[in-house]
Coordinates of N, CA and C in Angstrom, one line a residue:
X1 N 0.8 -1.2 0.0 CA 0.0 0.0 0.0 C 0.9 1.2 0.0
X2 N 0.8 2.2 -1.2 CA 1.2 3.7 -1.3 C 0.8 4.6 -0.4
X3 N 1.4 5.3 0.6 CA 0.9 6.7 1.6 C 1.6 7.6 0.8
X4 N 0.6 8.3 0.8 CA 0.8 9.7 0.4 C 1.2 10.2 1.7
X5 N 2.0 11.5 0.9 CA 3.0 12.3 2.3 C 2.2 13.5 1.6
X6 N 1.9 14.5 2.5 CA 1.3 15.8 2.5 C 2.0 16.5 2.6
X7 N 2.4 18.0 1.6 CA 3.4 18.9 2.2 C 2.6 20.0 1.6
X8 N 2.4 21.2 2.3 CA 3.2 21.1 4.3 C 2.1 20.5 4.8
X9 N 2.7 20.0 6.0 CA 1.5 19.1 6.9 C 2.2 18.8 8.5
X10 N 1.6 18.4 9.3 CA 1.9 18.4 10.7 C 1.3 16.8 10.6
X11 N 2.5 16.4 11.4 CA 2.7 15.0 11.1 C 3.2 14.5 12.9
X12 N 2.7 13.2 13.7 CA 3.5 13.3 14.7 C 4.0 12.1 14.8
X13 N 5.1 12.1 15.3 CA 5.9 10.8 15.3 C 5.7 10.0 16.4
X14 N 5.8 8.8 15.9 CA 5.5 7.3 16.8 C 6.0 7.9 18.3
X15 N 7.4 8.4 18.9 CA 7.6 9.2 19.4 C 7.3 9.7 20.3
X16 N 6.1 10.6 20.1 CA 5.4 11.8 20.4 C 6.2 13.0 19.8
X17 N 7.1 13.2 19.5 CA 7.2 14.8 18.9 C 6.0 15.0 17.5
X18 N 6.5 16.5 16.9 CA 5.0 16.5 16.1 C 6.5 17.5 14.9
X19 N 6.0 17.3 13.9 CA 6.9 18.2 12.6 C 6.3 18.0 11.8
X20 N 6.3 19.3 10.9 CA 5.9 20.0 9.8 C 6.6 19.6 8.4
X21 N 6.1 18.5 7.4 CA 6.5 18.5 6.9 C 7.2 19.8 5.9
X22 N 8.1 20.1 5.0 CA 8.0 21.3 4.2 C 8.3 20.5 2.4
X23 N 9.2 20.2 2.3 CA 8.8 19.7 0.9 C 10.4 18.4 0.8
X24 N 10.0 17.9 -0.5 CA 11.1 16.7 -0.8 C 12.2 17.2 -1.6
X25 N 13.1 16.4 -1.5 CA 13.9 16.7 -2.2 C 15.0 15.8 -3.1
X26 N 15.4 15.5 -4.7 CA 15.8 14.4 -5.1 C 17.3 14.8 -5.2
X27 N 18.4 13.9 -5.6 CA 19.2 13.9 -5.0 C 20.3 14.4 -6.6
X28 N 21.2 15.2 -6.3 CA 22.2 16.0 -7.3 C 23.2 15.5 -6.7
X29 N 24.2 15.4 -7.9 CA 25.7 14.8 -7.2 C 27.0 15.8 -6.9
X30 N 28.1 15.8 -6.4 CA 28.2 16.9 -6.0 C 29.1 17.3 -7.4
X31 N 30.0 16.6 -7.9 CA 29.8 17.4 -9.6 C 28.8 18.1 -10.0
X32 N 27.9 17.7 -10.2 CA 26.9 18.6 -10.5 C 26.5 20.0 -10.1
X33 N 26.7 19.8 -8.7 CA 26.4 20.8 -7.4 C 27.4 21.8 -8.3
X34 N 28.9 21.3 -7.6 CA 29.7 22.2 -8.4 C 29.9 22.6 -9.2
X35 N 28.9 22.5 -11.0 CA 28.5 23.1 -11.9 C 28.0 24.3 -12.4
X36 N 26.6 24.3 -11.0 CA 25.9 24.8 -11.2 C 26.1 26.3 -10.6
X37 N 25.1 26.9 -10.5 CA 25.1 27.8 -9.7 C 24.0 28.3 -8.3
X38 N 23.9 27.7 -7.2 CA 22.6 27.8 -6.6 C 22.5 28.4 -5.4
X39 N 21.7 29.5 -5.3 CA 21.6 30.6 -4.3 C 21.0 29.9 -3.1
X40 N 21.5 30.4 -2.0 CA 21.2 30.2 -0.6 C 21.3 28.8 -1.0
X41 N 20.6 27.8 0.3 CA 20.6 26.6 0.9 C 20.3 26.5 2.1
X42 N 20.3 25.5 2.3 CA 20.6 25.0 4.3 C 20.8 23.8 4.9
X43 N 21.4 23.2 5.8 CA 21.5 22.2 6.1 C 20.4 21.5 6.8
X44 N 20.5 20.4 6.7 CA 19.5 19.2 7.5 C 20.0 18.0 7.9
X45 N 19.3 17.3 9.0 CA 20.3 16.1 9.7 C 19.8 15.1 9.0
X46 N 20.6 14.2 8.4 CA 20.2 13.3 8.1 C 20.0 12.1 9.2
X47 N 18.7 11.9 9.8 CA 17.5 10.9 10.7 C 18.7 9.9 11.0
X48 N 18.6 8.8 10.0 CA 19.4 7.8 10.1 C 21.2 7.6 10.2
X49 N 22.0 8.5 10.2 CA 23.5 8.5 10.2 C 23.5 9.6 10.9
X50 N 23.1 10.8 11.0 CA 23.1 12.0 12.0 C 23.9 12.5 10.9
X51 N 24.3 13.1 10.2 CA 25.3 13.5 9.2 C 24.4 14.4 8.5
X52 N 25.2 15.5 7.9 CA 24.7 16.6 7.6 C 24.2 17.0 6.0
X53 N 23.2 17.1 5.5 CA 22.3 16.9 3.9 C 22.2 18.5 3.7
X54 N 23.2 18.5 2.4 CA 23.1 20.3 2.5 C 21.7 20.0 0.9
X55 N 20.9 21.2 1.3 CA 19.8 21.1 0.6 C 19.7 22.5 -0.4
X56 N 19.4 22.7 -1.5 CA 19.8 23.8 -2.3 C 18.4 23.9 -3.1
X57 N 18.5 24.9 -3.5 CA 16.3 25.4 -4.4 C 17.4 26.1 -5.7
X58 N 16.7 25.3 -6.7 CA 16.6 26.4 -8.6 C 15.9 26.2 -8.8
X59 N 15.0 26.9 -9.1 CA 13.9 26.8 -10.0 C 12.7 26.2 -9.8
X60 N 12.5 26.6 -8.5 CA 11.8 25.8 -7.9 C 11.7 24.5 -7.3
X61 N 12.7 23.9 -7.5 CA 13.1 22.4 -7.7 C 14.0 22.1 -6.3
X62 N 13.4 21.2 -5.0 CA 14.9 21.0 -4.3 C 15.6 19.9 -4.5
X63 N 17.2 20.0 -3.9 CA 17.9 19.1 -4.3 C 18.7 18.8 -3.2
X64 N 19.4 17.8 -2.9 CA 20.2 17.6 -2.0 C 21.5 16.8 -2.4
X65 N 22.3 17.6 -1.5 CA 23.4 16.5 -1.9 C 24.1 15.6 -0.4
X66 N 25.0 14.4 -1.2 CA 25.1 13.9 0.0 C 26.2 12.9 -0.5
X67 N 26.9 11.8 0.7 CA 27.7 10.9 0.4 C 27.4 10.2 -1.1
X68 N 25.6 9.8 -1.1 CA 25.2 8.6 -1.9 C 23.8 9.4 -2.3
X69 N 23.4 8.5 -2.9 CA 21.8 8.9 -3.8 C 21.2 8.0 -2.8
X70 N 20.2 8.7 -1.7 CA 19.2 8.0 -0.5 C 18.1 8.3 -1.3
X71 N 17.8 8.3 -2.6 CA 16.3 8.6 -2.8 C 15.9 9.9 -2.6
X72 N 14.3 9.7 -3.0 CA 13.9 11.1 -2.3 C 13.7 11.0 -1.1
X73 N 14.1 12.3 -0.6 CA 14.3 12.5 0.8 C 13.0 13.7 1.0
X74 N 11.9 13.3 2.7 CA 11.3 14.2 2.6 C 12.1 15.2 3.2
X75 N 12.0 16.5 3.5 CA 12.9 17.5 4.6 C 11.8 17.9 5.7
X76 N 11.8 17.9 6.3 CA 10.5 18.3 7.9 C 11.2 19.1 8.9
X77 N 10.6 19.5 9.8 CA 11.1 20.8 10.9 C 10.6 20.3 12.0
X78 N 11.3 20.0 13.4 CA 10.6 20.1 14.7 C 9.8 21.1 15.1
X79 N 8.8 20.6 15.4 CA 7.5 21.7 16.0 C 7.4 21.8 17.9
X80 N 8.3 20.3 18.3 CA 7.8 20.4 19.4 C 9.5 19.9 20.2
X81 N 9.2 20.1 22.0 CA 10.6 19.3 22.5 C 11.7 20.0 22.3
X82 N 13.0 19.0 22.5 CA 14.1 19.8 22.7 C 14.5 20.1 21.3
X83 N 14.5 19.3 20.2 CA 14.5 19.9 19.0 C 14.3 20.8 18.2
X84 N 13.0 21.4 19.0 CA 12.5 22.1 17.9 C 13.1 23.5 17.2
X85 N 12.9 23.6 15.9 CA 13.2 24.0 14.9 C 14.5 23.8 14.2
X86 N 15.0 22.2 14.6 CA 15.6 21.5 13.9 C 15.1 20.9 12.7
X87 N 15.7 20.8 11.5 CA 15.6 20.3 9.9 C 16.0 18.9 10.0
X88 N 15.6 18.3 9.7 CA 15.7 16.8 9.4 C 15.5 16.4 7.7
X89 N 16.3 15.3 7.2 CA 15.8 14.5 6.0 C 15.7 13.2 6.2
X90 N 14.8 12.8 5.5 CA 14.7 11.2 5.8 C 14.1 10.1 4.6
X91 N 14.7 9.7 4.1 CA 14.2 9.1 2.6 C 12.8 8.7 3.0
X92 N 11.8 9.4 2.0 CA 10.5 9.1 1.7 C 9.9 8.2 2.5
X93 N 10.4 6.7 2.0 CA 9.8 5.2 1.9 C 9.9 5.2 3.6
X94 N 11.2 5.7 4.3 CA 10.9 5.4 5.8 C 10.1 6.7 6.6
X95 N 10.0 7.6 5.9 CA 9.3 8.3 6.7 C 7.6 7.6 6.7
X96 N 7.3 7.2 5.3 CA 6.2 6.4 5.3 C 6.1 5.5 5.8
X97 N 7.1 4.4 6.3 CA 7.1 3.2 6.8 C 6.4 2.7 8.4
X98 N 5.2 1.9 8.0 CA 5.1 1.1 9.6 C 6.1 1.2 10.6
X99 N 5.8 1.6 11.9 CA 6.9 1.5 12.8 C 7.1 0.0 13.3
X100 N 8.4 -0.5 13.2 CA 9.0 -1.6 14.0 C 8.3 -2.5 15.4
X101 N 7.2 -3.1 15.5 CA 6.5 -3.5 16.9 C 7.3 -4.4 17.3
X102 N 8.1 -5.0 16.8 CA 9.4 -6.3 17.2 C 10.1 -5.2 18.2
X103 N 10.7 -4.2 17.3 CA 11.9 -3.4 18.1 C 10.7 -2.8 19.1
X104 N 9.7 -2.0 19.0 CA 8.6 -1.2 20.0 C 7.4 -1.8 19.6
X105 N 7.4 -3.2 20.9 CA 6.0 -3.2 21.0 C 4.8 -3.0 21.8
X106 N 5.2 -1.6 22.3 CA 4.1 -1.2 23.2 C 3.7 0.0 22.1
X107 N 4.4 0.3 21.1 CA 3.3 1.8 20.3 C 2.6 1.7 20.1
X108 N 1.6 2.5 20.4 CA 0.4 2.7 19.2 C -0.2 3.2 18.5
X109 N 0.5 4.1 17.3 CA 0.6 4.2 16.1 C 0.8 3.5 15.4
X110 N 0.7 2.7 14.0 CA 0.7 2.4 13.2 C 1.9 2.3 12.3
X111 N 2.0 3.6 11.6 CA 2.9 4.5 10.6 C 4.1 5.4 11.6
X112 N 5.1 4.9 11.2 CA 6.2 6.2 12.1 C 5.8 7.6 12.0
X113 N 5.4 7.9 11.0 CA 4.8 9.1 10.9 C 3.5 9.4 10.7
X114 N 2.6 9.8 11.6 CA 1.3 9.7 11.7 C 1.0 11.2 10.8
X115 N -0.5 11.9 10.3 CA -1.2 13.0 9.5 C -1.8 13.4 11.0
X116 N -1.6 14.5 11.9 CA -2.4 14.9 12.3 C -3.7 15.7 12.1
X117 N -4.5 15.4 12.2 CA -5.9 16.3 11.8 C -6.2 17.2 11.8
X118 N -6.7 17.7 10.7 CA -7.1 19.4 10.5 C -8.2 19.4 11.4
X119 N -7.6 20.5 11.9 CA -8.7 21.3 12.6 C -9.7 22.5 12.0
X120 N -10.7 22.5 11.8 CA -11.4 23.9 11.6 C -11.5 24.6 12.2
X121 N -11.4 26.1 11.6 CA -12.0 27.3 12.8 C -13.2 28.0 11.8
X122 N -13.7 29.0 12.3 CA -14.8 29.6 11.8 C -13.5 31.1 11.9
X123 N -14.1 31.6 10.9 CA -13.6 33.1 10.8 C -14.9 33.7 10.7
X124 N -14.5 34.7 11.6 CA -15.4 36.1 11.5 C -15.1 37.2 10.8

């Protein structure tokens, strides 16, 4: 089964922290990087190795670069805890992925990364 990932979206982790996704990003090599020409950037932790995913925008388009090609990577932001307003990447497929009940089986969540629910307001 395919999950869609929402961006932006507030998403909360098996966890309990809660982050926003902001958008994906596919993967440039760094030849390339060094071709081009690409204004601003920022860094993000990469989840799995703790190592640093420098992330760069042309044209609308993000990109990352890194040791290896991880796929697309989503990029998200802590909303809550000691983290927060930490940048993170994390290839797509595991941000989508069922959480581990072997390794944690007291969670209960489903999905490592849960959709939190829109809330409505009424505007006056």
């Amino acid at each position: 089964m395919k999950r869609e990932i929402h961006l932006p979206h507030t998403y909360k982790h098996f966890k309990g922290a809660k982050y926003i996704t902001l958008f994906t990003a596919t993967y440039i090599g760094r030849e390339e990087h060094n071709e081009q020409l690409f204004e601003g950037g920022m860094e993000a932790t990469h989840t799995e190795y703790g190592d640093n995913v420098t992330i760069i925008e042309k044209n609308g388009e993000y990109k990352y670069t890194y040791f290896d090609d991880q796929g697309e990577l989503v990029i998200y932001i802590c909303t809550t805890g000691e983290n927060i307003g930490r940048i993170y990447a994390r290839p797509i497929q595991m941000f989508a992925s069922k959480v581990d009940t072997k390794k944690y089986p007291n969670v209960k969540q489903v999905f490592r990364f849960e959709k939190v629910m829109d809330k409505k307001r009424e505007v006056k």
